[in-house]
PDB file of N, CA and C in Angstrom:
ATOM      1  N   UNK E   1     -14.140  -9.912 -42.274  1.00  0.00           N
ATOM      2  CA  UNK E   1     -13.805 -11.296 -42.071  1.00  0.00           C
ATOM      3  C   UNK E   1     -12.493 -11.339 -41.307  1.00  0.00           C
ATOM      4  N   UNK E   2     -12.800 -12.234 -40.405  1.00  0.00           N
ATOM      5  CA  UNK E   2     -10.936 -12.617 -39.654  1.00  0.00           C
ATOM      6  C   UNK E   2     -11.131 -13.809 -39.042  1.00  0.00           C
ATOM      7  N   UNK E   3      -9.912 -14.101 -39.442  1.00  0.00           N
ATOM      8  CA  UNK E   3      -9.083 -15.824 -39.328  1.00  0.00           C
ATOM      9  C   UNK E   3      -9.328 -16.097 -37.503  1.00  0.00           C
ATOM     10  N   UNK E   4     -10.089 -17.311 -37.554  1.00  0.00           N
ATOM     11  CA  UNK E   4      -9.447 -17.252 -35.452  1.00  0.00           C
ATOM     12  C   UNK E   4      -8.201 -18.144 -35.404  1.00  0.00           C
ATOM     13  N   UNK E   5      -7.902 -18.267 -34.063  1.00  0.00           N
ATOM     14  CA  UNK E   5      -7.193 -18.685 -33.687  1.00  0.00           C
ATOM     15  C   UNK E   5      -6.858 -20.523 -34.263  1.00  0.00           C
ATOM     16  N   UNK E   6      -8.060 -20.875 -33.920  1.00  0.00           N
ATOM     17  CA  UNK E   6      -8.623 -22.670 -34.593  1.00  0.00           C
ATOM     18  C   UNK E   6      -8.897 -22.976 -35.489  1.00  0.00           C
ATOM     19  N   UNK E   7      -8.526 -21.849 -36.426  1.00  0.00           N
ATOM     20  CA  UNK E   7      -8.496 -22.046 -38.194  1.00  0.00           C
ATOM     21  C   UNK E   7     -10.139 -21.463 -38.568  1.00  0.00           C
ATOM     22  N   UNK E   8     -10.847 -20.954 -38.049  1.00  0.00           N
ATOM     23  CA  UNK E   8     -12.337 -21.096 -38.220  1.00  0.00           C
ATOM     24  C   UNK E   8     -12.233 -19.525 -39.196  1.00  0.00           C
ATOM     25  N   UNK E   9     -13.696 -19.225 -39.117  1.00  0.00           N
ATOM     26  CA  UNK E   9     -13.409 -17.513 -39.510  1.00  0.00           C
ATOM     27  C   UNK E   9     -14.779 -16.720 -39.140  1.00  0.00           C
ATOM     28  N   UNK E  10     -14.554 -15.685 -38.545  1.00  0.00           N
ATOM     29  CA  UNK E  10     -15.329 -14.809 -38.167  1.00  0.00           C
ATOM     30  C   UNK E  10     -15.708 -13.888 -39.305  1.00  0.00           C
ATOM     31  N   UNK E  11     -17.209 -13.868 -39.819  1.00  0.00           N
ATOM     32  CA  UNK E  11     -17.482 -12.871 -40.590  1.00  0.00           C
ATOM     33  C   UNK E  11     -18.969 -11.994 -40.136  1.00  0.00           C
ATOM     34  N   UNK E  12     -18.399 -10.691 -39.931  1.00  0.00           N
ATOM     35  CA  UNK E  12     -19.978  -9.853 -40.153  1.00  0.00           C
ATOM     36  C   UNK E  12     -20.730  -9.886 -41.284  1.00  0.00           C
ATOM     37  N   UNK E  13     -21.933  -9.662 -40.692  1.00  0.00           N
ATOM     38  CA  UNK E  13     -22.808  -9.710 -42.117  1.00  0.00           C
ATOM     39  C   UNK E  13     -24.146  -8.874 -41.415  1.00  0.00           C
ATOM     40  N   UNK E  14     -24.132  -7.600 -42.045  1.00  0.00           N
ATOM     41  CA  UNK E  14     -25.344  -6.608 -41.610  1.00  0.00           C
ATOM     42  C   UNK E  14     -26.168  -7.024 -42.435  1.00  0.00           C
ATOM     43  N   UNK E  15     -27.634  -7.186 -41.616  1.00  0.00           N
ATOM     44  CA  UNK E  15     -28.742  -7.390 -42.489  1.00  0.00           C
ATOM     45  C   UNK E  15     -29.576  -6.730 -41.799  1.00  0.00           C
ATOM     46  N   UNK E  16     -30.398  -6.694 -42.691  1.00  0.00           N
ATOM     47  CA  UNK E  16     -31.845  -5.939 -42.065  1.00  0.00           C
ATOM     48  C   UNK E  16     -32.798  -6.646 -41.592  1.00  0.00           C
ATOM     49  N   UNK E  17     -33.099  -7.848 -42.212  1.00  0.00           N
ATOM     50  CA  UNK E  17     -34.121  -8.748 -41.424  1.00  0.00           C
ATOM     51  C   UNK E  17     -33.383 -10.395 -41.993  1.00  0.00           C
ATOM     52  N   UNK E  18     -34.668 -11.404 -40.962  1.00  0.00           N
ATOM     53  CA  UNK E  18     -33.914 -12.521 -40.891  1.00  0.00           C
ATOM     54  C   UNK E  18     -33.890 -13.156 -42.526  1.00  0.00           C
ATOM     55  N   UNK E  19     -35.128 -12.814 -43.274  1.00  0.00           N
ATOM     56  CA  UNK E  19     -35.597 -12.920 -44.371  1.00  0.00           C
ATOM     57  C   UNK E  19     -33.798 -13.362 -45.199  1.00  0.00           C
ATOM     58  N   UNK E  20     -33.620 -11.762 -45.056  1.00  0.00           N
ATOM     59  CA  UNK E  20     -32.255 -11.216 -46.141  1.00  0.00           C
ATOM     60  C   UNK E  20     -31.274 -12.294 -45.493  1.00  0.00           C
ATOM     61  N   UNK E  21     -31.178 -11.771 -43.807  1.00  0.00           N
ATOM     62  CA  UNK E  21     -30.266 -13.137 -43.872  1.00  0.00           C
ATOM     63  C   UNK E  21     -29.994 -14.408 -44.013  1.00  0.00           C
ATOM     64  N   UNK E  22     -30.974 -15.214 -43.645  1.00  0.00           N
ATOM     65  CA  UNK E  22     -31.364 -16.288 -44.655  1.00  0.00           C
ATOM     66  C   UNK E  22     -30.426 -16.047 -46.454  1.00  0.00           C
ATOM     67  N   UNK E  23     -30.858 -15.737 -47.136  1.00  0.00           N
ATOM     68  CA  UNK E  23     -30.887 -15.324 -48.043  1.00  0.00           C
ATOM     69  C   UNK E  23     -29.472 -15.054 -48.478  1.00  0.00           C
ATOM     70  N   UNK E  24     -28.809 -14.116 -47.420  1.00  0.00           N
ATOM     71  CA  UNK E  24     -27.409 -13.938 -48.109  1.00  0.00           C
ATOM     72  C   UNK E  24     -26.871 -15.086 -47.093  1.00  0.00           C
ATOM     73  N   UNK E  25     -26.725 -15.731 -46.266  1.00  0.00           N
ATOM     74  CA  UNK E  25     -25.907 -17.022 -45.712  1.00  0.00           C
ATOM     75  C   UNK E  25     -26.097 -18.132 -46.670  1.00  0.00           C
ATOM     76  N   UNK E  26     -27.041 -18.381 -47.526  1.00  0.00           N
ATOM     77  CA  UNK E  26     -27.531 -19.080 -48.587  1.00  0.00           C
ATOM     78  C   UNK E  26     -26.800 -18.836 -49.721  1.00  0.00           C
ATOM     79  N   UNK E  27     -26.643 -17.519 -50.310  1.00  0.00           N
ATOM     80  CA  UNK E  27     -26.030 -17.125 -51.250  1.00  0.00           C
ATOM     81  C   UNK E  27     -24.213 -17.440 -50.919  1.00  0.00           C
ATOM     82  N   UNK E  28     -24.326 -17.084 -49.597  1.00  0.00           N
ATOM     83  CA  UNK E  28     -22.517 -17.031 -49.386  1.00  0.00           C
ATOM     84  C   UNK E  28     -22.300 -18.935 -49.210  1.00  0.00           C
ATOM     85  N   UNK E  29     -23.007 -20.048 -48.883  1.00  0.00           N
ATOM     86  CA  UNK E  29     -21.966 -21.509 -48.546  1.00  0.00           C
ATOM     87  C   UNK E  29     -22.365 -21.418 -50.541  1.00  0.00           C
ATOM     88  N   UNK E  30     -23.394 -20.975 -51.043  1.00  0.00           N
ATOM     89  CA  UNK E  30     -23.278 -21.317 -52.839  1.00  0.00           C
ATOM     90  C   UNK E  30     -21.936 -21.071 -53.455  1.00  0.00           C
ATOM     91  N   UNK E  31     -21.612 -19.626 -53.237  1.00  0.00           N
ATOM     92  CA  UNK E  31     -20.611 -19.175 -53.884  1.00  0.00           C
ATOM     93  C   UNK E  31     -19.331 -20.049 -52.999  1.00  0.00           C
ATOM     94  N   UNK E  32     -19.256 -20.351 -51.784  1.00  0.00           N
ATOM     95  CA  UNK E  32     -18.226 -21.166 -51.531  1.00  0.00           C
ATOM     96  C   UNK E  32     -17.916 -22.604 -51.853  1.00  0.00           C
ATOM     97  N   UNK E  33     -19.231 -23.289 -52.042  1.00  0.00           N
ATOM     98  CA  UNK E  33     -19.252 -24.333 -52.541  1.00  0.00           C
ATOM     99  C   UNK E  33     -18.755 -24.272 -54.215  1.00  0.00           C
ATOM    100  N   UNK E  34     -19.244 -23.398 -55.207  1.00  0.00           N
ATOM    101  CA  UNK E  34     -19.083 -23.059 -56.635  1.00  0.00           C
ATOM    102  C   UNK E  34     -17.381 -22.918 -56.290  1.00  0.00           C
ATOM    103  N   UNK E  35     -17.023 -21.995 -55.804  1.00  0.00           N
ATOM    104  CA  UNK E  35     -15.276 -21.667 -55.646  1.00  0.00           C
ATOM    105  C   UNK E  35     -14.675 -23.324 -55.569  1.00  0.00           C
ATOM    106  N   UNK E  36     -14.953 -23.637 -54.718  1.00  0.00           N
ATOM    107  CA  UNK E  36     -14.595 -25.200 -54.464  1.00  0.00           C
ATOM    108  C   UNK E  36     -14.230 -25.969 -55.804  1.00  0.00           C
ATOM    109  N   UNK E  37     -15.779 -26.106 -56.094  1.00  0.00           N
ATOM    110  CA  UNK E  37     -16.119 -27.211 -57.164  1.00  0.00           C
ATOM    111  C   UNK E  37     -15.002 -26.496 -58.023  1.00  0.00           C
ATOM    112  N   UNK E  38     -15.079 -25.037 -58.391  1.00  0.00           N
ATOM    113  CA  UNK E  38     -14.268 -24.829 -59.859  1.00  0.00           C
ATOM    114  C   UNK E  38     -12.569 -25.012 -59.583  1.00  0.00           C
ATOM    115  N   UNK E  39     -12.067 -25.308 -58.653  1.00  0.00           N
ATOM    116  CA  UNK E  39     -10.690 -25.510 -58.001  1.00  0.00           C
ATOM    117  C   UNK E  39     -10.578 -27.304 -58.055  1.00  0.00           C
ATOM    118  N   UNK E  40     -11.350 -28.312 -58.031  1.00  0.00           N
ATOM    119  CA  UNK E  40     -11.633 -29.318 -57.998  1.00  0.00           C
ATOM    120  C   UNK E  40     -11.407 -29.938 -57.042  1.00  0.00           C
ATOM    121  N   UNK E  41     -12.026 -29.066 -55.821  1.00  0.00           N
ATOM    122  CA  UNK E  41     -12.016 -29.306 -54.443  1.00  0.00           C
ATOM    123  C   UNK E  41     -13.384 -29.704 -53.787  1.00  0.00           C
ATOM    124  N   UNK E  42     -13.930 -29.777 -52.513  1.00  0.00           N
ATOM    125  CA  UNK E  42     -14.710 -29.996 -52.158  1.00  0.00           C
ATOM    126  C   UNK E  42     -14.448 -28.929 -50.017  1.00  0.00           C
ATOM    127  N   UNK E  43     -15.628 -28.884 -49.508  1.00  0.00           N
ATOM    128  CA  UNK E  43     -15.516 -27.848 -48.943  1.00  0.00           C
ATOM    129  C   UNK E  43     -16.849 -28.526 -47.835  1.00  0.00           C
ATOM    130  N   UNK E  44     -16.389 -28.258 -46.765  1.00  0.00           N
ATOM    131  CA  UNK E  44     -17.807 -28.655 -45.561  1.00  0.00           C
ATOM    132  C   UNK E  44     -18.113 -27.304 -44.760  1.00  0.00           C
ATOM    133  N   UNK E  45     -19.147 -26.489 -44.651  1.00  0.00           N
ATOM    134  CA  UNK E  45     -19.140 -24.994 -44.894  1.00  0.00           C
ATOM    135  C   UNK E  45     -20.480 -25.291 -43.370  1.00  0.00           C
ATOM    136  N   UNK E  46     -20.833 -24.795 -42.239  1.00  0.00           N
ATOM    137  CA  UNK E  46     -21.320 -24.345 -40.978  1.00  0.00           C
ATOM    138  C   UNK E  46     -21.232 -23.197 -41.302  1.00  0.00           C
ATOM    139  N   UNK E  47     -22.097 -22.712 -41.040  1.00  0.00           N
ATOM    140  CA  UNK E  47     -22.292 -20.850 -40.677  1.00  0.00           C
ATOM    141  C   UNK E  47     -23.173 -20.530 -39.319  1.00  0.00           C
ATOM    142  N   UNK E  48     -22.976 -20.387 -38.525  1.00  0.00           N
ATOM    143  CA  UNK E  48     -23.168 -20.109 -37.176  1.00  0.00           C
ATOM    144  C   UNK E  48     -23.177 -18.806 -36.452  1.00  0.00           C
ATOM    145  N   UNK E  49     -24.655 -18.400 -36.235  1.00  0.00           N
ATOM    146  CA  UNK E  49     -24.839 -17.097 -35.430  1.00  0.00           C
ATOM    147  C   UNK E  49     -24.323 -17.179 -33.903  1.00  0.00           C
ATOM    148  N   UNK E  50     -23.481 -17.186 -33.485  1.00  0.00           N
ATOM    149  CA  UNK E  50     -23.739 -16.947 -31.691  1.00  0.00           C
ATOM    150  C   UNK E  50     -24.293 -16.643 -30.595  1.00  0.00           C
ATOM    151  N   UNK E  51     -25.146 -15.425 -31.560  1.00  0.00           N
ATOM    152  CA  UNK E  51     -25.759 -14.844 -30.424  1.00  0.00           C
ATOM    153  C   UNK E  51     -27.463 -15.387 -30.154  1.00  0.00           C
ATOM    154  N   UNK E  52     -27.416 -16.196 -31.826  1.00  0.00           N
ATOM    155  CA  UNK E  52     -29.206 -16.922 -31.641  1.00  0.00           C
ATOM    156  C   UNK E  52     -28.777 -17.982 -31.473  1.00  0.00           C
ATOM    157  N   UNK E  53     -27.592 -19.171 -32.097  1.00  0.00           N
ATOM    158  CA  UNK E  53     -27.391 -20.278 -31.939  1.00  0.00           C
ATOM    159  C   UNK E  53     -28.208 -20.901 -33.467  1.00  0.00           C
ATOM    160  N   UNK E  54     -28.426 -19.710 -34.292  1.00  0.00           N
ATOM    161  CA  UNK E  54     -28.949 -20.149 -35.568  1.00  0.00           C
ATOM    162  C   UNK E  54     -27.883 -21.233 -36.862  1.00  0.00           C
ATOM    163  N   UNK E  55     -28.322 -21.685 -37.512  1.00  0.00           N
ATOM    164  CA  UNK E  55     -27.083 -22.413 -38.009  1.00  0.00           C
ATOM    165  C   UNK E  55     -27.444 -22.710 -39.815  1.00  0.00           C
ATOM    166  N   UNK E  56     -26.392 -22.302 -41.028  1.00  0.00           N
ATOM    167  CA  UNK E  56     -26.122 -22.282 -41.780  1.00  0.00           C
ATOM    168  C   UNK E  56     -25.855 -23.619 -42.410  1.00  0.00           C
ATOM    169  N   UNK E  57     -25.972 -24.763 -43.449  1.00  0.00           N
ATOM    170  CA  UNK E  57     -24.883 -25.520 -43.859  1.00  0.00           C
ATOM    171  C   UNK E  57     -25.403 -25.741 -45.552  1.00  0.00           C
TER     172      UNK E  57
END
């Protein structure tokens, strides 16, 4: 994971198929959303492939 420049954040994520990834981009806005909620915050979470233009929320 690394911070950009525009506050955003770059993270790898090796997967083996789209299945898994699905799957763990799903698992990762949960656990960010759960972090949130238990801080008594709230959180607007995009996850964005670049290279398909696939998109997370």
């Amino acid at each position: 994971m690394e911070q950009q420049n525009n506050g955003d954040y770059r993270i790898e994520v090796p997967a083996t198929s789209d299945e898994q990834l699905d799957e763990m981009m799903d698992d990762l806005i949960d656990e960010i959303h759960r972090i949130a909620s238990d801080k008594a915050c709230w959180v607007e979470t995009l996850i964005k492939d670049p290279a398909t233009g696939q998109a997370w929320d």
